[in-house]
Amino acid sequence: MKGQTRRRLSEWVATLPSFVWLLLLFLLPTLLVFAVTFRPADPYGGIGSGWTLASLLTLVNAHYPAIIWRTIWLSLVATTLCILLATPMGYYMARINPARRRLVLLLVILPFWTSFLVRIFAWKVLLHPEGFIKHLLMFLGLAGQDTSLLYTTQAVLLVMVYTELPFAILPIYAAAEKFDFRLIEAAQDLGATSLKAFVSTFLPGIRVGLMTAFLMVFIPSLGSYVIPDIVGGPTSEMIGNKIAQRTFVDRNLPNAAALSAVLALAVLVPMIAILTLRRKESPRDVLIEEGV
Amino acid sequence: MKHSRLPAIVTWLVMGFFYLPILVLVANSFNSSRYGGQWESTSLKWYIRLMGERDIWQALRNTLAVAVSATLASMVLGTSAAFALHRFVGSRLQKLHYGLIYMPLVIPEILMGLSLQLFFVSLNVELSLVTIGIAHVTFCLSFVTMTVLARLQDFDFSIVEAAQDLGAGWWTSLWRILIPMLAPGILAGGLLAFTLSIDDFVISFFVAGLGSTTLPIKIYSMIKYGSPPLINALSTILLTVTFVCVLGSHYLSNKGQKAA
């Protein structure tokens, strides 16, 4: 069959460039992380030959388990805060008139595309001992001269929520937009209070959006590195900071790889969930469509 | 039905939360005081001082060189990938292909950065602007593909078939029909890739070598060790550029949707 062969041929021609590129530069390097974990470090900061469990054993080193636990815990708190803020926003955005909705959407998207470093830096300036917020709090009598806002776990959480909130708002809004708001009215007609109607109809109705939001915020949070590096202190270090220190400070790539392998495994669990979810809906498409 | 005002209040408070830091930053770039706790006087002195920073201009040139090449490469690869994913949907190859395109979108940047560094170090490739460019194509590719794919959903392939029935070869139908009709989507994807590329810090930092400082890497070292007001001024310029890019992309995207 000539047509069939031609179709196969054009499929391969269109697929191969991106397929080979990602196979070589995405999948292979990712697998390499796991392989390098079992390699020794060479004295020049490269990767030695032979195999060893040395890097794997550094993972049980006294402070790593605490840092891994903190990474998961901080990511969970940041994700929860994002979802708590994004849910009423999704509800509001789905109900307002289209003109105002376009404005709100644009306002949600704009900071999302502005420089990540600039947005973190903006908070560093705001939280600085001589900055705006410290002066405001001191003026209100809520902070003393020696209260430190910067380099704390709270600062890390605040900035994580700030940078990741749009990732929660967009999928929740996308789900809320498809929700039939008459269900809420029906529940109220049947005697439910506003809150009860909201919890028993709206939340289950946007379930997929909530789950997507959770994953979209939780996964990048686990990999946070710049935020704790700039606004955090020694007591708010996350796995990402340790990966960077092993890579750039001690120049021990196998140790960095071992930590990254842990991170990859931590990400894999929610990622499998995301791919299962994708079969039902395609929230990322919505995100990208709205995002541009 | 009684409407709760809470959702509206939360939404507009969050808007304040989003924009307050940005506004303070922009305002501070015109403030002659160092940390902006007090307003000393309005001045352009940080902008003027910025002009004299040669490192920043070199970093900007590096960033643009990387962004332009990575954008063009990812536009070609991404458009072709989106076409394959859409046209041959359901085949086993496309399921694998989709997985490969999708994964870079969800993986934390630091993982991609370290894995690429390990890859280049293993191959003894010297880290440079070229390795940064290669890394950028790798993540931009997925974003371009998804953007073009979204546009393809409302593309009517019977036009291509009609052209072919009328004797157009695949080259003609590609250049005369498919690409012009998909142009708004491809351009929107390209603008997105460009924005992501000029903004990328984490991945670039991991695959940068000596002398291949990009603007975000330069900004990072300024944040860590440099002068805050200079970053304010630089950030304000960057914010203006990105806002223009995003609005442009938004406009092209909507135009594409209306045309389709």
XYZ file of C-alpha atoms in Angstrom:
552
model
C 0.000 0.000 0.000
C 1.710 3.124 -1.210
C -0.451 5.549 0.783
C 0.156 3.633 3.993
C 3.930 3.627 3.509
C 3.939 7.316 2.688
C 1.938 8.028 5.809
C 4.394 6.036 7.960
C 7.284 7.835 6.309
C 5.862 11.299 6.900
C 5.072 10.372 10.514
C 8.716 9.419 11.065
C 10.030 12.505 9.313
C 7.872 14.795 11.453
C 8.534 12.887 14.681
C 12.240 12.079 14.555
C 13.825 15.530 15.090
C 12.086 16.274 18.398
C 12.044 12.620 19.431
C 15.781 12.111 18.993
C 16.564 15.495 20.543
C 14.619 14.725 23.720
C 15.864 11.146 23.857
C 19.478 12.334 23.797
C 19.190 15.556 25.778
C 16.382 14.846 28.176
C 15.823 11.145 28.821
C 19.454 10.015 28.619
C 20.750 12.787 30.978
C 17.942 12.032 33.439
C 18.916 8.359 33.513
C 22.530 9.456 33.847
C 21.658 11.055 37.218
C 20.903 7.602 38.573
C 24.035 6.071 37.032
C 26.396 8.794 38.300
C 25.049 8.244 41.831
C 27.060 5.006 41.843
C 30.250 6.536 40.431
C 33.136 7.864 42.529
C 34.087 11.556 42.298
C 37.438 12.262 40.735
C 39.779 14.769 42.421
C 39.341 17.307 39.592
C 35.614 17.688 40.126
C 34.652 15.270 37.384
C 33.221 11.789 37.411
C 35.615 8.911 38.146
C 35.457 5.382 36.797
C 34.414 2.250 38.674
C 31.400 1.845 40.905
C 30.820 2.750 44.547
C 28.054 3.146 47.100
C 29.814 6.121 48.731
C 27.387 8.777 47.443
C 24.376 6.704 48.337
C 25.724 6.365 51.867
C 26.104 10.162 52.217
C 22.305 10.319 51.996
C 21.943 8.903 55.487
C 24.349 11.568 56.739
C 22.896 13.248 59.822
C 21.466 16.410 58.234
C 20.142 15.098 54.904
C 17.054 13.289 56.231
C 16.052 16.494 58.046
C 16.508 18.534 54.858
C 14.543 16.057 52.752
C 11.756 16.081 55.310
C 11.788 19.921 55.408
C 11.613 20.078 51.611
C 8.513 17.892 51.549
C 6.923 19.692 54.477
C 7.546 23.229 53.113
C 6.276 22.178 49.674
C 3.101 20.771 51.220
C 2.440 23.942 53.213
C 3.100 26.189 50.189
C 0.831 24.032 48.025
C -1.964 24.105 50.597
C -1.745 27.896 50.904
C -1.814 28.274 47.110
C -4.904 26.089 46.806
C -6.666 27.899 49.672
C -6.164 31.214 47.864
C -6.752 29.909 44.348
C -10.090 28.184 45.043
C -12.101 31.317 45.851
C -10.291 33.069 42.983
C -11.296 30.357 40.522
C -14.864 30.609 41.781
C -14.874 34.387 41.379
C -13.237 34.339 37.935
C -15.719 31.783 36.618
C -18.671 33.932 37.668
C -17.733 37.432 36.546
C -18.499 38.932 33.145
C -16.138 38.057 30.272
C -14.524 41.503 30.010
C -13.543 41.585 33.668
C -12.541 37.932 33.493
C -10.098 38.668 30.671
C -8.571 41.414 32.769
C -8.172 39.196 35.837
C -6.709 36.394 33.727
C -4.197 38.746 32.164
C -3.269 40.078 35.603
C -2.747 36.503 36.846
C -0.612 35.642 33.829
C 1.601 38.732 33.692
C 3.702 38.122 36.817
C 3.866 34.481 35.743
C 5.963 35.469 32.711
C 8.048 38.201 34.296
C 11.556 37.429 35.408
C 11.592 34.865 38.180
C 14.742 36.342 39.753
C 13.320 39.857 39.621
C 10.186 38.778 41.501
C 12.246 37.081 44.209
C 14.540 40.079 44.395
C 11.508 42.361 44.799
C 10.642 40.459 47.970
C 14.213 40.607 49.207
C 14.010 44.386 48.947
C 10.571 44.522 50.595
C 11.619 42.297 53.495
C 15.023 43.904 53.924
C 15.746 45.386 57.392
C 15.666 48.849 55.793
C 12.819 47.947 53.477
C 9.197 48.993 53.111
C 7.487 46.219 55.123
C 9.849 46.430 58.089
C 9.237 50.193 58.304
C 5.487 49.653 58.021
C 5.456 46.973 60.739
C 7.605 49.115 63.025
C 5.319 52.082 62.421
C 2.325 49.915 63.390
C 4.213 48.681 66.430
C 4.106 45.089 65.160
C 7.846 44.671 64.814
C 10.830 45.741 66.839
C 14.141 47.101 65.617
C 15.720 43.639 65.665
C 12.879 41.592 64.157
C 14.239 39.765 61.140
C 11.870 39.243 58.234
C 14.466 38.064 55.762
C 16.385 34.759 55.862
C 13.560 32.936 57.650
C 11.424 29.916 56.794
C 8.365 32.186 56.689
C 10.033 34.344 54.044
C 10.755 31.231 51.964
C 7.113 30.126 52.233
C 5.811 33.579 51.363
C 7.914 33.841 48.219
C 7.130 30.254 47.205
C 3.423 31.056 47.378
C 4.037 34.305 45.489
C 5.829 32.639 42.576
C 3.679 29.513 42.377
C 0.177 30.830 42.956
C -0.574 31.335 39.209
C 0.088 27.606 38.675
C -2.736 26.880 41.130
C -5.121 29.580 39.905
C -5.117 28.588 36.230
C -6.132 24.915 36.531
C -8.674 25.687 39.263
C -10.167 28.458 37.157
C -10.235 26.146 34.115
C -12.224 23.595 36.113
C -14.504 26.224 37.682
C -15.328 27.631 34.252
C -16.865 24.287 33.267
C -18.770 23.973 36.545
C -22.545 24.309 36.424
C -23.268 26.939 39.062
C -26.953 26.035 39.126
C -25.913 23.060 41.285
C -25.064 25.466 44.098
C -28.461 27.120 43.809
C -30.149 23.729 43.741
C -28.335 22.705 46.937
C -29.430 25.960 48.582
C -33.023 25.484 47.457
C -32.855 22.113 49.149
C -31.895 23.859 52.383
C -28.080 23.829 52.414
C -26.268 26.878 53.760
C -23.966 28.785 51.328
C -20.886 27.180 52.821
C -22.406 23.698 52.789
C -23.516 24.161 49.171
C -20.017 25.338 48.224
C -18.338 22.385 49.905
C -20.757 19.732 48.693
C -21.169 20.841 45.066
C -18.388 23.223 43.960
C -15.380 21.478 45.495
C -16.263 18.026 44.103
C -17.094 19.693 40.782
C -13.603 21.167 40.400
C -11.876 18.060 41.811
C -9.682 17.529 38.746
C -8.614 21.187 38.786
C -7.709 20.943 42.473
C -5.635 17.822 41.894
C -3.846 19.387 38.951
C -3.171 22.551 40.946
C -1.739 20.444 43.735
C 0.708 18.723 41.402
C 1.599 21.856 39.448
C 2.607 23.624 42.643
C 3.935 20.682 44.605
C 6.388 19.347 41.994
C 8.240 22.629 41.316
C 8.197 23.365 45.062
C 10.102 20.162 45.750
C 12.820 21.406 43.400
C 13.011 24.931 44.903
C 16.507 26.228 45.033
C 16.676 29.926 44.177
C 14.023 31.026 46.680
C 15.565 29.453 49.808
C 18.945 30.547 48.476
C 17.982 34.229 48.247
C 15.413 34.843 50.995
C 16.092 31.827 53.244
C 18.706 31.156 55.875
C 20.616 28.074 57.040
C 17.505 26.782 58.829
C 15.400 26.858 55.673
C 17.659 25.002 53.243
C 15.990 22.550 50.885
C 17.229 19.629 48.746
C 17.817 22.012 45.840
C 20.282 24.066 47.912
C 22.216 20.951 48.786
C 22.334 19.829 45.136
C 23.730 23.234 44.166
C 26.273 23.204 47.022
C 27.516 19.735 46.068
C 27.767 20.853 42.440
C 29.313 24.291 42.787
C 30.912 24.465 46.235
C 32.414 21.021 46.938
C 32.332 20.004 43.277
C 31.263 16.454 44.086
C 29.019 15.500 41.171
C 28.191 11.948 42.356
C 26.928 13.374 45.673
C 24.864 15.952 43.791
C 23.530 13.141 41.596
C 22.546 11.043 44.636
C 20.532 13.953 46.052
C 18.959 14.586 42.654
C 18.010 10.926 42.428
C 16.110 11.319 45.717
C 14.421 14.431 44.332
C 13.564 12.604 41.104
C 11.958 9.784 43.064
C 10.030 12.268 45.201
C 8.774 13.879 41.993
C 7.996 10.599 40.265
C 5.139 9.699 42.600
C 3.055 12.834 41.920
C 4.179 12.788 38.276
C 2.676 9.350 37.680
C -0.505 10.735 39.188
C -0.376 13.698 36.763
C 0.005 11.409 33.749
C -2.933 9.290 34.898
C -4.952 12.479 35.331
C -4.047 13.634 31.835
C -6.085 10.822 30.361
C -9.223 12.365 31.759
C -8.535 15.988 30.967
C -5.750 18.129 29.600
C -5.228 20.928 32.137
C -1.763 21.798 30.855
C -3.245 22.718 27.485
C -5.570 25.081 29.265
C -2.667 26.478 31.202
C -0.640 27.080 28.086
C -3.546 28.481 26.141
C -4.386 30.887 28.915
C -0.734 31.469 29.618
C 0.109 33.036 26.298
C -29.251 33.547 45.810
C -27.046 35.357 48.233
C -23.545 35.911 46.913
C -20.653 35.789 49.285
C -18.262 38.667 48.752
C -15.342 36.617 50.012
C -14.173 35.272 46.591
C -14.046 38.805 45.178
C -12.175 40.101 48.212
C -9.627 37.272 48.070
C -9.115 37.814 44.329
C -8.401 41.526 44.581
C -6.213 41.086 47.680
C -4.157 38.527 45.751
C -3.859 41.015 42.876
C -2.435 43.491 45.372
C -0.087 40.794 46.640
C 1.023 40.075 43.045
C 1.677 43.645 42.052
C 2.775 45.397 45.253
C 6.349 44.023 45.151
C 6.658 44.828 41.446
C 5.366 48.370 41.910
C 7.664 49.006 44.864
C 10.581 47.729 42.821
C 9.789 49.943 39.849
C 9.277 52.964 42.113
C 12.527 52.261 43.926
C 14.459 52.259 40.689
C 13.770 56.011 40.562
C 14.624 56.527 44.234
C 18.109 57.715 45.013
C 18.081 55.930 48.425
C 19.765 52.518 48.518
C 17.113 50.314 50.131
C 14.064 52.401 49.497
C 12.914 52.521 53.118
C 12.627 56.264 52.672
C 12.124 58.309 49.564
C 15.190 60.491 49.208
C 14.708 62.035 45.821
C 13.584 61.056 42.368
C 16.503 60.383 40.102
C 17.674 58.441 37.133
C 21.099 57.917 38.666
C 20.766 54.109 38.848
C 19.843 53.973 35.179
C 22.793 56.164 34.311
C 25.121 54.013 36.380
C 23.660 50.922 34.712
C 24.778 52.255 31.334
C 28.384 52.090 32.495
C 28.247 48.428 33.567
C 30.022 46.631 30.739
C 29.468 43.154 32.250
C 25.733 43.634 32.100
C 25.799 44.566 28.448
C 27.992 41.586 27.631
C 25.614 39.328 29.604
C 22.676 40.804 27.694
C 24.366 40.082 24.355
C 25.001 36.487 25.475
C 21.389 36.106 26.600
C 20.025 37.407 23.315
C 22.344 35.205 21.236
C 21.208 32.142 23.183
C 17.537 33.149 23.145
C 17.389 33.854 19.408
C 19.078 30.584 18.434
C 17.156 28.483 20.964
C 13.872 30.082 19.892
C 14.425 29.430 16.192
C 15.544 25.848 16.756
C 12.676 25.074 19.118
C 10.155 26.651 16.717
C 11.244 24.263 13.950
C 11.441 21.186 16.199
C 8.281 22.072 18.122
C 6.131 22.766 15.066
C 7.177 19.508 13.485
C 6.502 17.678 16.770
C 3.066 19.270 17.154
C 2.199 18.344 13.581
C 3.206 14.711 14.194
C 1.309 14.546 17.498
C -1.830 15.941 15.936
C -1.792 14.211 12.543
C -0.823 10.740 13.771
C -2.616 10.837 17.116
C -3.164 7.408 18.670
C -0.147 5.655 17.135
C 2.251 3.969 19.548
C 5.123 6.189 18.440
C 3.107 9.334 19.181
C 2.215 8.100 22.674
C 5.919 7.783 23.466
C 6.584 11.069 21.692
C 3.930 12.823 23.780
C 5.440 11.432 26.990
C 8.862 12.763 25.988
C 7.448 16.202 25.153
C 5.374 16.330 28.320
C 7.966 15.283 30.908
C 10.239 18.360 30.628
C 7.193 20.526 31.443
C 6.708 18.967 34.858
C 10.226 18.072 35.966
C 11.884 20.516 38.421
C 14.403 22.762 36.666
C 17.223 21.851 39.004
C 16.940 18.206 37.945
C 17.140 19.127 34.290
C 20.066 21.450 35.003
C 22.109 18.906 36.918
C 21.305 16.068 34.503
C 22.469 18.143 31.543
C 25.632 19.134 33.357
C 26.366 15.458 34.092
C 25.696 14.678 30.433
C 28.086 17.339 29.137
C 30.765 16.524 31.722
C 30.543 12.802 30.866
C 31.062 13.600 27.202
C 33.898 16.031 28.025
C 32.025 18.837 26.324
C 33.262 22.196 27.523
C 30.479 24.253 29.122
C 29.792 27.415 27.135
C 27.053 29.466 25.519
C 26.538 26.539 23.148
C 25.686 24.153 25.988
C 23.308 26.781 27.415
C 21.654 27.071 24.004
C 21.261 23.289 23.712
C 19.722 23.145 27.197
C 17.308 25.953 26.307
C 16.137 24.218 23.131
C 15.412 21.158 25.274
C 12.900 22.909 27.509
C 11.581 25.455 24.952
C 10.754 22.627 22.554
C 7.992 21.290 24.800
C 6.407 24.706 25.281
C 6.398 25.468 21.547
C 4.932 22.030 20.797
C 2.100 22.481 23.289
C 1.274 25.975 21.985
C 1.203 24.894 18.330
C -0.694 21.727 19.253
C -3.406 23.824 20.900
C -3.769 25.827 17.645
C -3.830 22.648 15.540
C -6.930 21.459 17.403
C -9.029 23.863 15.355
C -7.116 23.412 12.123
C -9.120 22.012 9.229
C -6.977 19.434 7.464
C -9.427 19.118 4.582
C -7.802 22.310 3.223
C -4.495 20.470 2.888
C -6.236 17.475 1.319
C -8.067 19.760 -1.103
C -4.758 21.353 -2.111
C -3.233 17.944 -2.639
C -6.201 16.836 -4.743
C -5.554 19.909 -6.857
C -1.990 18.714 -7.408
C 0.011 20.438 -4.674
C 2.990 18.406 -3.469
C 3.739 18.113 0.248
C 6.383 20.850 0.005
C 3.880 23.246 -1.533
C 1.151 22.370 0.950
C 3.620 22.794 3.785
C 4.902 26.207 2.722
C 1.811 27.620 1.054
C -0.905 26.356 3.408
C 0.144 24.746 6.663
C 2.835 27.171 7.803
C 1.010 30.402 6.862
C -2.171 29.222 8.553
C -0.340 28.092 11.661
C 1.874 31.182 11.742
C 0.111 32.899 14.672
C 0.452 29.729 16.778
C 4.082 29.198 15.782
C 4.904 32.830 16.519
C 3.106 32.692 19.869
C 5.104 29.566 20.709
C 8.289 31.315 19.603
C 7.592 34.371 21.765
C 6.913 32.087 24.695
C 10.176 30.228 24.078
C 12.032 33.532 23.798
C 10.587 34.812 27.082
C 11.423 31.559 28.869
C 14.925 31.533 27.437
C 15.846 35.099 28.414
C 14.451 34.438 31.892
C 16.004 31.064 32.598
C 18.416 31.004 35.494
C 18.527 27.563 37.121
C 19.218 25.435 34.043
C 21.603 28.008 32.531
C 23.552 28.232 35.790
C 24.185 24.486 35.719
C 25.416 24.373 32.129
C 27.269 27.707 32.004
C 31.025 27.802 31.715
C 33.586 30.516 32.241
C 32.777 33.574 30.176
C 29.270 32.405 29.308
C 27.419 34.584 31.807
C 23.850 35.253 30.730
C 21.758 38.102 32.094
C 19.890 36.027 34.733
C 23.229 34.589 35.924
C 24.581 38.135 36.157
C 21.442 39.300 38.013
C 21.765 36.386 40.421
C 25.334 37.319 41.306
C 24.264 40.972 41.660
C 21.467 39.896 44.043
C 23.938 37.856 46.074
C 26.860 40.261 46.098
C 25.996 43.461 44.280
C 24.193 46.747 44.492
C 20.390 46.524 44.942
C 19.431 49.812 43.243
C 21.194 48.800 40.039
C 19.111 45.614 39.961
C 15.970 47.716 40.489
C 16.764 49.735 37.402
C 17.696 46.673 35.367
C 14.564 44.832 36.567
C 12.354 47.728 35.535
C 13.778 47.590 32.022
C 13.326 43.802 31.923
C 9.755 44.033 33.239
C 8.889 46.491 30.491
C 10.360 44.222 27.817
C 8.586 41.096 29.131
C 5.249 42.891 29.453
C 5.517 43.927 25.817
C 6.412 40.352 24.793
C 3.555 38.807 26.773
C 1.006 41.277 25.492
C 2.288 40.715 21.948
C 2.032 36.981 22.348
C -1.430 37.324 23.861
C -2.530 39.449 20.916
C -1.124 37.023 18.317
C -2.710 34.095 20.119
C -6.150 35.663 20.204
C -5.834 36.728 16.607
C -4.967 33.136 15.697
C -8.000 31.881 17.578
C -10.305 34.301 15.830
C -8.859 33.486 12.409
C -9.277 29.751 12.874
